mmCIF file of C-alpha atoms and ligand atoms in Angstrom:
data_model
loop_
_atom_site.group_PDB
_atom_site.id
_atom_site.type_symbol
_atom_site.label_atom_id
_atom_site.label_comp_id
_atom_site.label_asym_id
_atom_site.label_seq_id
_atom_site.Cartn_x
_atom_site.Cartn_y
_atom_site.Cartn_z
ATOM 1 C CA MET O 6 -79.521 -56.509 -43.692
ATOM 2 C CA LYS O 7 -82.015 -53.635 -43.775
ATOM 3 C CA ARG O 8 -81.923 -53.461 -39.960
ATOM 4 C CA LYS O 9 -78.109 -53.394 -39.960
ATOM 5 C CA THR O 10 -78.029 -50.447 -42.371
ATOM 6 C CA ALA O 11 -80.685 -48.665 -40.331
ATOM 7 C CA THR O 12 -78.546 -48.983 -37.160
ATOM 8 C CA LYS O 13 -75.511 -47.675 -39.046
ATOM 9 C CA ASN O 14 -77.478 -44.683 -40.303
ATOM 10 C CA LEU O 15 -78.846 -44.031 -36.830
ATOM 11 C CA ILE O 16 -75.358 -44.040 -35.240
ATOM 12 C CA SER O 17 -73.902 -41.847 -38.035
ATOM 13 C CA LYS O 18 -76.783 -39.387 -37.713
ATOM 14 C CA ARG O 19 -76.398 -39.245 -33.933
ATOM 15 C CA LYS O 20 -72.617 -38.681 -34.159
ATOM 16 C CA ALA O 21 -73.082 -35.867 -36.690
ATOM 17 C CA GLU O 22 -75.735 -34.248 -34.479
ATOM 18 C CA HIS O 23 -73.384 -34.470 -31.475
ATOM 19 C CA LEU O 24 -70.575 -32.685 -33.341
ATOM 20 C CA LYS O 25 -72.934 -29.919 -34.483
ATOM 21 C CA ILE O 26 -74.556 -29.431 -31.073
ATOM 22 C CA VAL O 27 -71.222 -29.422 -29.193
ATOM 23 C CA VAL O 28 -69.845 -26.697 -31.472
ATOM 24 C CA GLU O 29 -72.967 -24.561 -31.934
ATOM 25 C CA LYS O 30 -74.940 -24.760 -28.666
ATOM 26 C CA ASP O 31 -74.285 -23.971 -25.024
ATOM 27 C CA VAL O 32 -73.312 -27.428 -23.766
ATOM 28 C CA ILE O 33 -71.166 -26.401 -20.811
ATOM 29 C CA SER O 34 -72.205 -27.585 -17.363
ATOM 30 C CA ARG O 35 -73.047 -24.799 -14.935
ATOM 31 C CA GLN O 36 -71.367 -26.888 -12.250
ATOM 32 C CA PRO O 37 -67.818 -25.442 -12.259
ATOM 33 C CA THR O 38 -64.799 -27.773 -12.435
ATOM 34 C CA LEU O 39 -63.607 -26.157 -9.146
ATOM 35 C CA LEU O 40 -60.095 -26.135 -10.611
ATOM 36 C CA ASN O 41 -60.078 -22.421 -9.729
ATOM 37 C CA ASP O 42 -60.251 -23.482 -6.083
ATOM 38 C CA ILE O 43 -56.829 -25.133 -6.438
ATOM 39 C CA LYS O 44 -54.486 -22.257 -5.672
ATOM 40 C CA LEU O 45 -50.898 -22.924 -6.721
ATOM 41 C CA ILE O 46 -48.495 -20.862 -4.638
ATOM 42 C CA HIS O 47 -46.407 -18.252 -6.436
ATOM 43 C CA GLN O 48 -42.658 -18.597 -5.899
ATOM 44 C CA ALA O 49 -40.801 -15.309 -6.395
ATOM 45 C CA LEU O 50 -37.430 -17.081 -6.157
ATOM 46 C CA PRO O 51 -37.823 -20.269 -8.212
ATOM 47 C CA GLU O 52 -34.063 -20.713 -8.907
ATOM 48 C CA LEU O 53 -34.930 -22.031 -12.399
ATOM 49 C CA ASP O 54 -34.548 -20.903 -16.025
ATOM 50 C CA PHE O 55 -37.492 -21.278 -18.391
ATOM 51 C CA GLU O 56 -35.362 -23.539 -20.640
ATOM 52 C CA GLN O 57 -34.837 -25.940 -17.761
ATOM 53 C CA ILE O 58 -38.531 -26.758 -17.435
ATOM 54 C CA ASP O 59 -39.034 -30.390 -18.458
ATOM 55 C CA ILE O 60 -42.595 -31.487 -19.214
ATOM 56 C CA SER O 61 -41.710 -34.814 -20.814
ATOM 57 C CA SER O 62 -43.780 -37.719 -19.647
ATOM 58 C CA GLU O 63 -44.588 -41.368 -20.323
ATOM 59 C CA PHE O 64 -47.850 -43.105 -21.273
ATOM 60 C CA PHE O 65 -48.520 -46.713 -22.313
ATOM 61 C CA GLY O 66 -44.773 -47.313 -22.200
ATOM 62 C CA LYS O 67 -44.059 -44.584 -24.763
ATOM 63 C CA PRO O 68 -42.543 -41.119 -24.293
ATOM 64 C CA LEU O 69 -44.743 -38.000 -24.507
ATOM 65 C CA LYS O 70 -43.316 -34.518 -25.143
ATOM 66 C CA ALA O 71 -46.038 -33.118 -22.867
ATOM 67 C CA PRO O 72 -48.436 -34.790 -20.394
ATOM 68 C CA LEU O 73 -51.418 -34.239 -22.671
ATOM 69 C CA MET O 74 -53.990 -36.145 -24.662
ATOM 70 C CA ILE O 75 -56.605 -35.252 -27.244
ATOM 71 C CA ALA O 76 -59.595 -37.012 -25.691
ATOM 72 C CA SER O 77 -61.808 -39.515 -27.476
ATOM 73 C CA MET O 78 -64.313 -37.814 -29.739
ATOM 74 C CA THR O 79 -65.652 -39.268 -32.862
ATOM 75 C CA GLY O 80 -65.953 -41.818 -35.632
ATOM 76 C CA GLY O 81 -68.858 -42.848 -37.805
ATOM 77 C CA ALA O 82 -70.066 -39.345 -38.680
ATOM 78 C CA VAL O 83 -69.641 -37.783 -42.103
ATOM 79 C CA MET O 84 -66.600 -35.698 -41.180
ATOM 80 C CA ALA O 85 -65.159 -38.152 -38.627
ATOM 81 C CA LYS O 86 -62.443 -39.524 -40.891
ATOM 82 C CA LYS O 87 -61.118 -36.048 -41.668
ATOM 83 C CA LEU O 88 -61.316 -34.996 -38.018
ATOM 84 C CA ASN O 89 -59.563 -38.124 -36.689
ATOM 85 C CA ARG O 90 -56.798 -37.814 -39.259
ATOM 86 C CA ALA O 91 -56.234 -34.113 -38.498
ATOM 87 C CA LEU O 92 -56.218 -34.655 -34.726
ATOM 88 C CA ALA O 93 -53.854 -37.635 -35.050
ATOM 89 C CA GLU O 94 -51.483 -35.439 -37.079
ATOM 90 C CA VAL O 95 -51.664 -32.674 -34.468
ATOM 91 C CA ALA O 96 -50.966 -35.213 -31.691
ATOM 92 C CA ALA O 97 -47.987 -36.616 -33.629
ATOM 93 C CA ALA O 98 -46.509 -33.171 -34.292
ATOM 94 C CA GLN O 99 -46.871 -32.101 -30.652
ATOM 95 C CA GLY O 100 -45.775 -35.452 -29.196
ATOM 96 C CA ILE O 101 -48.994 -36.029 -27.245
ATOM 97 C CA ALA O 102 -51.492 -38.918 -27.064
ATOM 98 C CA PHE O 103 -54.701 -39.309 -29.069
ATOM 99 C CA GLY O 104 -57.870 -41.316 -28.542
ATOM 100 C CA VAL O 105 -60.425 -41.989 -31.271
ATOM 101 C CA GLY O 106 -64.154 -41.869 -30.490
ATOM 102 C CA SER O 107 -66.421 -44.851 -29.913
ATOM 103 C CA GLN O 108 -65.650 -47.695 -32.322
ATOM 104 C CA ARG O 109 -69.072 -49.259 -31.756
ATOM 105 C CA ILE O 110 -70.138 -48.626 -35.349
ATOM 106 C CA MET O 111 -67.042 -50.524 -36.544
ATOM 107 C CA LEU O 112 -68.009 -53.684 -34.680
ATOM 108 C CA ARG O 113 -71.091 -54.098 -36.839
ATOM 109 C CA HIS O 114 -69.769 -52.368 -39.924
ATOM 110 C CA PRO O 115 -66.113 -53.262 -40.465
ATOM 111 C CA GLU O 116 -66.143 -51.046 -43.578
ATOM 112 C CA MET O 117 -66.148 -48.071 -41.144
ATOM 113 C CA THR O 118 -62.663 -49.035 -39.852
ATOM 114 C CA ALA O 119 -61.096 -46.391 -42.117
ATOM 115 C CA ASP O 120 -62.652 -43.633 -39.959
ATOM 116 C CA PHE O 121 -60.546 -44.813 -37.022
ATOM 117 C CA ALA O 122 -57.425 -46.209 -38.672
ATOM 118 C CA VAL O 123 -55.090 -43.299 -37.976
ATOM 119 C CA ARG O 124 -51.895 -45.187 -37.054
ATOM 120 C CA LYS O 125 -50.316 -43.995 -40.290
ATOM 121 C CA TRP O 126 -50.842 -40.364 -39.232
ATOM 122 C CA ILE O 127 -49.775 -40.642 -35.599
ATOM 123 C CA GLY O 128 -46.612 -42.671 -36.323
ATOM 124 C CA ASP O 129 -45.106 -44.085 -33.108
ATOM 125 C CA GLY O 130 -47.345 -41.916 -30.915
ATOM 126 C CA VAL O 131 -49.815 -43.212 -28.338
ATOM 127 C CA LEU O 132 -53.128 -44.132 -29.978
ATOM 128 C CA LEU O 133 -56.130 -45.425 -28.018
ATOM 129 C CA GLY O 134 -59.304 -47.109 -29.211
ATOM 130 C CA ASN O 135 -62.720 -46.555 -27.604
ATOM 131 C CA ILE O 136 -65.881 -48.415 -26.668
ATOM 132 C CA GLY O 137 -68.761 -47.849 -24.235
ATOM 133 C CA ALA O 138 -68.924 -50.012 -21.101
ATOM 134 C CA VAL O 139 -72.571 -50.729 -21.925
ATOM 135 C CA GLN O 140 -71.511 -52.316 -25.226
ATOM 136 C CA LEU O 141 -69.347 -54.904 -23.467
ATOM 137 C CA GLU O 142 -72.276 -57.206 -22.748
ATOM 138 C CA GLU O 143 -72.904 -57.500 -26.478
ATOM 139 C CA TYR O 144 -69.352 -58.286 -27.637
ATOM 140 C CA SER O 145 -66.832 -60.846 -26.387
ATOM 141 C CA PRO O 146 -63.434 -59.791 -24.999
ATOM 142 C CA GLN O 147 -61.939 -61.433 -28.104
ATOM 143 C CA ALA O 148 -64.036 -59.227 -30.439
ATOM 144 C CA ILE O 149 -63.027 -56.116 -28.466
ATOM 145 C CA SER O 150 -59.367 -57.124 -28.565
ATOM 146 C CA GLU O 151 -59.567 -57.549 -32.364
ATOM 147 C CA MET O 152 -61.250 -54.154 -32.661
ATOM 148 C CA VAL O 153 -58.273 -52.560 -30.858
ATOM 149 C CA LYS O 154 -55.760 -54.483 -32.992
ATOM 150 C CA SER O 155 -57.503 -53.549 -36.222
ATOM 151 C CA ILE O 156 -56.536 -49.898 -35.773
ATOM 152 C CA GLU O 157 -53.095 -50.743 -34.297
ATOM 153 C CA ALA O 158 -53.949 -48.930 -31.077
ATOM 154 C CA ASP O 159 -51.750 -49.110 -27.975
ATOM 155 C CA GLY O 160 -54.774 -49.682 -25.776
ATOM 156 C CA LEU O 161 -58.471 -49.075 -25.284
ATOM 157 C CA CYS O 162 -60.596 -46.435 -23.539
ATOM 158 C CA ILE O 163 -63.788 -47.828 -22.034
ATOM 159 C CA HIS O 164 -66.248 -45.014 -21.487
ATOM 160 C CA LEU O 165 -68.886 -44.686 -18.778
ATOM 161 C CA ASN O 166 -71.825 -42.502 -19.826
ATOM 162 C CA ILE O 167 -74.910 -43.593 -17.936
ATOM 163 C CA GLY O 168 -76.292 -40.049 -17.610
ATOM 164 C CA GLN O 169 -76.152 -39.634 -21.382
ATOM 165 C CA GLU O 170 -77.702 -43.064 -22.082
ATOM 166 C CA LEU O 171 -80.653 -42.229 -19.833
ATOM 167 C CA MET O 172 -81.348 -39.058 -21.822
ATOM 168 C CA GLN O 173 -81.411 -40.877 -25.180
ATOM 169 C CA LYS O 174 -84.631 -42.440 -26.397
ATOM 170 C CA GLU O 175 -82.573 -45.239 -27.951
ATOM 171 C CA GLY O 176 -80.134 -45.341 -24.998
ATOM 172 C CA HIS O 177 -79.376 -48.240 -22.625
ATOM 173 C CA ARG O 178 -81.372 -48.768 -19.457
ATOM 174 C CA ARG O 179 -79.514 -51.789 -18.037
ATOM 175 C CA PHE O 180 -76.326 -51.079 -16.142
ATOM 176 C CA ARG O 181 -75.778 -54.218 -14.065
ATOM 177 C CA GLY O 182 -72.593 -56.183 -14.630
ATOM 178 C CA LEU O 183 -70.499 -53.274 -15.952
ATOM 179 C CA VAL O 184 -67.724 -53.793 -13.378
ATOM 180 C CA GLU O 185 -67.312 -57.480 -14.213
ATOM 181 C CA ASN O 186 -67.327 -56.787 -17.959
ATOM 182 C CA ILE O 187 -64.669 -54.089 -17.516
ATOM 183 C CA ARG O 188 -62.565 -56.495 -15.433
ATOM 184 C CA LYS O 189 -62.681 -59.108 -18.208
ATOM 185 C CA ILE O 190 -61.437 -56.632 -20.819
ATOM 186 C CA ILE O 191 -58.641 -55.396 -18.540
ATOM 187 C CA GLU O 192 -57.555 -59.026 -18.194
ATOM 188 C CA LYS O 193 -57.848 -59.725 -21.921
ATOM 189 C CA LEU O 194 -55.819 -56.626 -22.858
ATOM 190 C CA ASP O 195 -53.163 -57.163 -20.141
ATOM 191 C CA GLY O 196 -54.080 -53.923 -18.407
ATOM 192 C CA ARG O 197 -53.848 -51.727 -21.539
ATOM 193 C CA VAL O 198 -57.185 -50.084 -20.705
ATOM 194 C CA VAL O 199 -58.216 -46.570 -19.661
ATOM 195 C CA VAL O 200 -61.564 -46.443 -17.886
ATOM 196 C CA LYS O 201 -63.010 -42.996 -18.474
ATOM 197 C CA GLU O 202 -66.073 -41.003 -17.592
ATOM 198 C CA THR O 203 -67.474 -38.558 -20.110
ATOM 199 C CA GLY O 204 -68.052 -35.379 -18.107
ATOM 200 C CA ALA O 205 -69.804 -36.509 -14.915
ATOM 201 C CA GLY O 206 -66.725 -37.542 -12.899
ATOM 202 C CA LEU O 207 -65.722 -40.583 -10.845
ATOM 203 C CA SER O 208 -66.836 -40.829 -7.208
ATOM 204 C CA VAL O 209 -64.862 -42.292 -4.326
ATOM 205 C CA GLU O 210 -67.083 -45.381 -4.540
ATOM 206 C CA ALA O 211 -66.589 -45.824 -8.312
ATOM 207 C CA LEU O 212 -62.828 -45.314 -7.927
ATOM 208 C CA ARG O 213 -62.693 -48.055 -5.294
ATOM 209 C CA GLN O 214 -64.626 -50.421 -7.590
ATOM 210 C CA LEU O 215 -62.169 -49.684 -10.397
ATOM 211 C CA ALA O 216 -59.151 -50.107 -8.100
ATOM 212 C CA LYS O 217 -60.466 -53.594 -7.254
ATOM 213 C CA CYS O 218 -60.658 -54.433 -10.986
ATOM 214 C CA GLY O 219 -56.915 -53.735 -11.211
ATOM 215 C CA VAL O 220 -57.309 -50.751 -13.539
ATOM 216 C CA LYS O 221 -53.973 -49.117 -14.416
ATOM 217 C CA TYR O 222 -55.276 -46.031 -16.230
ATOM 218 C CA ILE O 223 -58.288 -43.846 -15.487
ATOM 219 C CA ASP O 224 -59.632 -40.598 -16.908
ATOM 220 C CA ILE O 225 -61.847 -38.973 -14.295
ATOM 221 C CA SER O 226 -63.590 -36.747 -16.920
ATOM 222 C CA GLY O 227 -65.469 -34.677 -14.360
ATOM 223 C CA ALA O 228 -68.186 -32.036 -14.484
ATOM 224 C CA GLY O 229 -67.486 -28.474 -15.504
ATOM 225 C CA GLY O 230 -66.960 -28.864 -19.239
ATOM 226 C CA THR O 231 -69.041 -30.600 -21.900
ATOM 227 C CA SER O 232 -72.243 -31.907 -20.305
ATOM 228 C CA TRP O 233 -73.627 -34.901 -22.201
ATOM 229 C CA THR O 234 -76.975 -34.675 -20.446
ATOM 230 C CA LYS O 235 -77.176 -31.129 -21.814
ATOM 231 C CA VAL O 236 -76.088 -32.210 -25.306
ATOM 232 C CA GLU O 237 -78.882 -34.803 -25.345
ATOM 233 C CA MET O 238 -81.377 -32.144 -24.187
ATOM 234 C CA TYR O 239 -81.052 -30.543 -27.642
ATOM 235 C CA ARG O 240 -81.753 -33.879 -29.363
ATOM 236 C CA ALA O 241 -84.596 -35.025 -27.128
ATOM 237 C CA PRO O 242 -87.556 -36.174 -29.212
ATOM 238 C CA ASP O 243 -90.216 -35.548 -26.569
ATOM 239 C CA ARG O 244 -91.046 -33.375 -23.591
ATOM 240 C CA VAL O 245 -90.340 -36.058 -20.964
ATOM 241 C CA LEU O 246 -86.726 -36.583 -22.078
ATOM 242 C CA ARG O 247 -86.143 -32.886 -22.825
ATOM 243 C CA GLN O 248 -87.283 -31.825 -19.372
ATOM 244 C CA THR O 249 -85.391 -34.648 -17.631
ATOM 245 C CA ALA O 250 -82.196 -33.723 -19.507
ATOM 246 C CA ALA O 251 -82.660 -30.049 -18.557
ATOM 247 C CA THR O 252 -83.079 -31.017 -14.891
ATOM 248 C CA PHE O 253 -79.846 -33.052 -14.987
ATOM 249 C CA ALA O 254 -77.909 -30.677 -17.276
ATOM 250 C CA ASP O 255 -75.396 -29.800 -14.540
ATOM 251 C CA TRP O 256 -75.205 -33.265 -12.981
ATOM 252 C CA GLY O 257 -71.836 -34.639 -11.962
ATOM 253 C CA ILE O 258 -68.805 -34.445 -9.708
ATOM 254 C CA PRO O 259 -66.567 -31.415 -10.223
ATOM 255 C CA SER O 260 -63.350 -32.415 -11.992
ATOM 256 C CA ALA O 261 -61.117 -31.018 -9.215
ATOM 257 C CA PHE O 262 -62.720 -33.224 -6.572
ATOM 258 C CA SER O 263 -62.495 -36.386 -8.703
ATOM 259 C CA ILE O 264 -58.817 -35.688 -9.413
ATOM 260 C CA ILE O 265 -57.968 -35.355 -5.707
ATOM 261 C CA ALA O 266 -60.019 -38.441 -4.797
ATOM 262 C CA ALA O 267 -58.362 -40.487 -7.575
ATOM 263 C CA GLY O 268 -54.884 -39.383 -6.455
ATOM 264 C CA ARG O 269 -55.578 -40.602 -2.929
ATOM 265 C CA ILE O 270 -57.378 -43.834 -3.824
ATOM 266 C CA MET O 271 -55.787 -45.301 -6.950
ATOM 267 C CA GLY O 272 -52.181 -45.694 -5.773
ATOM 268 C CA GLU O 273 -48.873 -45.123 -7.553
ATOM 269 C CA SER O 274 -49.315 -47.829 -10.176
ATOM 270 C CA CYS O 275 -52.385 -46.171 -11.740
ATOM 271 C CA LYS O 276 -51.991 -43.293 -14.222
ATOM 272 C CA ILE O 277 -54.616 -40.615 -13.697
ATOM 273 C CA ILE O 278 -55.799 -38.475 -16.591
ATOM 274 C CA ALA O 279 -57.672 -35.275 -15.746
ATOM 275 C CA SER O 280 -60.353 -34.076 -18.148
ATOM 276 C CA GLY O 281 -63.753 -32.439 -18.137
ATOM 277 C CA GLY O 282 -63.729 -28.663 -18.502
ATOM 278 C CA LEU O 283 -59.954 -28.192 -18.555
ATOM 279 C CA SER O 284 -59.363 -25.163 -20.730
ATOM 280 C CA ASN O 285 -55.708 -24.144 -20.562
ATOM 281 C CA GLY O 286 -52.211 -25.015 -19.353
ATOM 282 C CA LEU O 287 -52.812 -23.568 -15.890
ATOM 283 C CA ASP O 288 -55.705 -26.032 -15.484
ATOM 284 C CA ILE O 289 -53.307 -28.844 -16.460
ATOM 285 C CA ALA O 290 -50.782 -27.648 -13.843
ATOM 286 C CA ARG O 291 -53.496 -27.437 -11.174
ATOM 287 C CA ALA O 292 -54.753 -30.919 -12.046
ATOM 288 C CA ILE O 293 -51.259 -32.439 -11.855
ATOM 289 C CA ALA O 294 -50.503 -30.704 -8.549
ATOM 290 C CA ALA O 295 -53.791 -32.072 -7.179
ATOM 291 C CA GLY O 296 -53.087 -35.708 -8.103
ATOM 292 C CA ALA O 297 -53.305 -36.268 -11.883
ATOM 293 C CA ASP O 298 -50.448 -37.464 -14.109
ATOM 294 C CA MET O 299 -51.666 -35.767 -17.271
ATOM 295 C CA GLY O 300 -54.599 -33.843 -18.745
ATOM 296 C CA ALA O 301 -56.925 -34.164 -21.726
ATOM 297 C CA PHE O 302 -59.186 -31.909 -23.790
ATOM 298 C CA ALA O 303 -62.151 -32.762 -25.990
ATOM 299 C CA ARG O 304 -64.522 -29.876 -26.837
ATOM 300 C CA PRO O 305 -61.906 -27.052 -26.721
ATOM 301 C CA ILE O 306 -59.849 -28.836 -29.418
ATOM 302 C CA LEU O 307 -62.914 -29.587 -31.533
ATOM 303 C CA VAL O 308 -64.012 -25.944 -31.398
ATOM 304 C CA GLU O 309 -60.508 -24.774 -32.425
ATOM 305 C CA PHE O 310 -60.472 -27.276 -35.272
ATOM 306 C CA MET O 311 -63.906 -26.198 -36.545
ATOM 307 C CA ARG O 312 -62.929 -22.514 -36.427
ATOM 308 C CA GLU O 313 -59.297 -22.562 -37.510
ATOM 309 C CA GLY O 314 -58.664 -26.028 -38.900
ATOM 310 C CA LYS O 315 -55.677 -28.207 -38.052
ATOM 311 C CA ASP O 316 -53.388 -25.213 -37.492
ATOM 312 C CA GLY O 317 -55.807 -23.799 -34.915
ATOM 313 C CA ALA O 318 -55.873 -27.110 -33.040
ATOM 314 C CA ALA O 319 -52.042 -27.292 -33.117
ATOM 315 C CA GLU O 320 -51.766 -23.689 -31.911
ATOM 316 C CA PHE O 321 -54.138 -24.465 -29.026
ATOM 317 C CA ILE O 322 -51.793 -27.250 -27.854
ATOM 318 C CA LYS O 323 -48.747 -24.955 -28.207
ATOM 319 C CA ILE O 324 -50.464 -22.346 -26.022
ATOM 320 C CA VAL O 325 -51.346 -24.994 -23.426
ATOM 321 C CA ILE O 326 -47.709 -26.167 -23.354
ATOM 322 C CA ASN O 327 -46.419 -22.617 -22.892
ATOM 323 C CA GLU O 328 -48.947 -21.973 -20.112
ATOM 324 C CA LEU O 329 -48.038 -25.231 -18.367
ATOM 325 C CA LYS O 330 -44.330 -24.360 -18.457
ATOM 326 C CA THR O 331 -45.147 -20.852 -17.187
ATOM 327 C CA ALA O 332 -47.129 -22.298 -14.259
ATOM 328 C CA MET O 333 -44.195 -24.620 -13.488
ATOM 329 C CA LEU O 334 -41.664 -21.788 -13.456
ATOM 330 C CA LEU O 335 -43.950 -19.651 -11.275
ATOM 331 C CA THR O 336 -44.335 -22.521 -8.806
ATOM 332 C CA GLY O 337 -40.623 -23.372 -8.858
ATOM 333 C CA THR O 338 -41.234 -26.875 -10.197
ATOM 334 C CA ARG O 339 -38.744 -28.147 -12.751
ATOM 335 C CA ASP O 340 -40.412 -31.348 -13.917
ATOM 336 C CA ILE O 341 -43.706 -33.211 -13.662
ATOM 337 C CA SER O 342 -42.749 -35.101 -10.506
ATOM 338 C CA ALA O 343 -41.852 -31.764 -8.825
ATOM 339 C CA LEU O 344 -45.152 -30.254 -10.035
ATOM 340 C CA LYS O 345 -46.963 -33.125 -8.318
ATOM 341 C CA ARG O 346 -45.510 -31.866 -5.015
ATOM 342 C CA ALA O 347 -46.100 -28.147 -5.722
ATOM 343 C CA ALA O 348 -47.223 -26.000 -2.792
ATOM 344 C CA ARG O 349 -50.982 -25.467 -3.056
ATOM 345 C CA VAL O 350 -54.086 -24.560 -1.102
ATOM 346 C CA TYR O 351 -57.630 -25.832 -1.653
ATOM 347 C CA THR O 352 -60.253 -23.131 -1.155
ATOM 348 C CA GLY O 353 -63.980 -22.394 -1.524
ATOM 349 C CA GLU O 354 -66.462 -25.021 -2.704
ATOM 350 C CA LEU O 355 -63.685 -27.571 -3.347
ATOM 351 C CA ARG O 356 -62.665 -27.356 0.296
ATOM 352 C CA GLN O 357 -66.301 -27.979 1.215
ATOM 353 C CA TRP O 358 -66.395 -31.122 -0.960
ATOM 354 C CA LEU O 359 -63.179 -32.365 0.629
ATOM 355 C CA THR O 360 -64.433 -31.675 4.158
ATOM 356 C CA ASP O 361 -67.876 -33.245 3.717
ATOM 357 C CA TYR O 362 -66.549 -36.250 1.788
ATOM 358 C CA LYS O 363 -63.508 -36.667 4.098
ATOM 359 C CA TRP O 364 -64.864 -39.656 5.961
ATOM 360 C CA LEU O 365 -64.850 -41.478 2.638
ATOM 361 C CA ILE O 366 -61.426 -40.554 1.270
ATOM 362 C CA GLY O 367 -59.818 -40.333 4.730
ATOM 363 C CA ASP O 368 -56.051 -40.498 4.637
ATOM 364 C CA GLU O 369 -55.845 -43.125 1.889
ATOM 365 C CA LYS O 370 -52.680 -42.811 -0.102
HETATM 366 C C1 FMN P 164 -67.918 -34.215 -29.926
HETATM 367 C C2 FMN P 164 -67.528 -35.116 -28.799
HETATM 368 C C3 FMN P 164 -67.677 -36.497 -28.956
HETATM 369 C C4 FMN P 164 -67.308 -37.364 -27.918
HETATM 370 N N1 FMN P 164 -67.366 -38.713 -28.124
HETATM 371 C C5 FMN P 164 -66.833 -39.553 -27.199
HETATM 372 C C6 FMN P 164 -66.698 -40.935 -27.471
HETATM 373 O O1 FMN P 164 -67.061 -41.437 -28.540
HETATM 374 N N2 FMN P 164 -66.137 -41.711 -26.504
HETATM 375 C C7 FMN P 164 -65.706 -41.195 -25.308
HETATM 376 O O2 FMN P 164 -65.164 -41.918 -24.475
HETATM 377 N N3 FMN P 164 -65.860 -39.891 -25.023
HETATM 378 C C8 FMN P 164 -66.395 -39.062 -25.925
HETATM 379 N N4 FMN P 164 -66.493 -37.711 -25.658
HETATM 380 C C9 FMN P 164 -66.212 -37.245 -24.288
HETATM 381 C C10 FMN P 164 -64.832 -36.666 -24.110
HETATM 382 O O3 FMN P 164 -63.831 -37.632 -24.336
HETATM 383 C C11 FMN P 164 -64.647 -36.038 -22.694
HETATM 384 O O4 FMN P 164 -64.663 -37.061 -21.727
HETATM 385 C C12 FMN P 164 -65.712 -35.012 -22.333
HETATM 386 O O5 FMN P 164 -66.180 -34.314 -23.474
HETATM 387 C C13 FMN P 164 -65.224 -33.986 -21.317
HETATM 388 O O6 FMN P 164 -64.135 -33.244 -21.813
HETATM 389 P P1 FMN P 164 -64.272 -31.697 -22.305
HETATM 390 O O7 FMN P 164 -64.967 -30.946 -21.193
HETATM 391 O O8 FMN P 164 -62.845 -31.263 -22.551
HETATM 392 O O9 FMN P 164 -65.095 -31.720 -23.567
HETATM 393 C C14 FMN P 164 -66.837 -36.832 -26.673
HETATM 394 C C15 FMN P 164 -66.704 -35.444 -26.538
HETATM 395 C C16 FMN P 164 -67.021 -34.580 -27.564
HETATM 396 C C17 FMN P 164 -66.859 -33.108 -27.358
#
């Protein structure tokens, strides 16, 4: 019993530290997203009115007013309940999807369910649960399925965070069998699973492994935004971990490259979410033109919420929507499927990635 409470306290403390560090410290990767290297082509004669722009979309069989999601963040920390409720309300009001943070704490401490149980606040909107891939060896597919049901979520995000685990003293060191464990959960939940990274991106090789598992939703969460190796650097208890985390602070695959690779590898039946350093509606437009179906934000929303409360977070989404529509008018694209075919050029470092990695992504569609 004592050990159980100690684990709960440890997870709560860690989650609270994460929130504080992400808001107060420099946690941004110095590896750029390379989204700036996606140049959308200006159309001076778009033959469209602003009112005609249609950004409606679909996700987990439900309609979205905009192709956006508030990415998985928290649960288990002191302010998590308040944060999850506020973000669920923002998502409901804006007609976008919402994912809660890792529900790991709930599996051992069912009394923590209230932190994540936001169905009441999001109404009919898309709500996703969350668990780490490394936790899947500890819990049966049945237990995970019940965890998802207990918060009335539409599906589950399974996160991959090996860089972060390696920087934590208490983190996992065994990563064999993740693919098979993910496959079992996809089967158990009839495909209602998003496999997501957490800011280090998905490689061509990882995407192919996921495609083989039959994954229908992925979030590439690439490098260029919140760096979890860098976050852990501020928490490191000793010099070895602190220095290692500093060395790997900018580790990862730029978001733009992962988006393009996913678009070419995953096929039509897989929804691709772009996240990791996206900061505005133009980034969302670039990501969709490059191969994504929708975009997600984590840290930018959290920062808005901490500064300006729920209204600030809602305003941030409204700005993103206006910027996305502006980008669509300027590129002469009326709806999301037209935006996916928008004229574009890949330049700079992104072009280099695509050239050097070409033999791997080839002409796969
Ligand atoms: C405070 C905070 C907590 C997070 N916790 C989780 C989590 O529990 N589960 C998860 O899958 N991702 C988690 N993430 C990662 C985000 O979902 C996202 O993949 C990553 O931060 C990159 O997006 P960003 O650059 O917009 O922050 C967290 C992010 C933040 C900022």
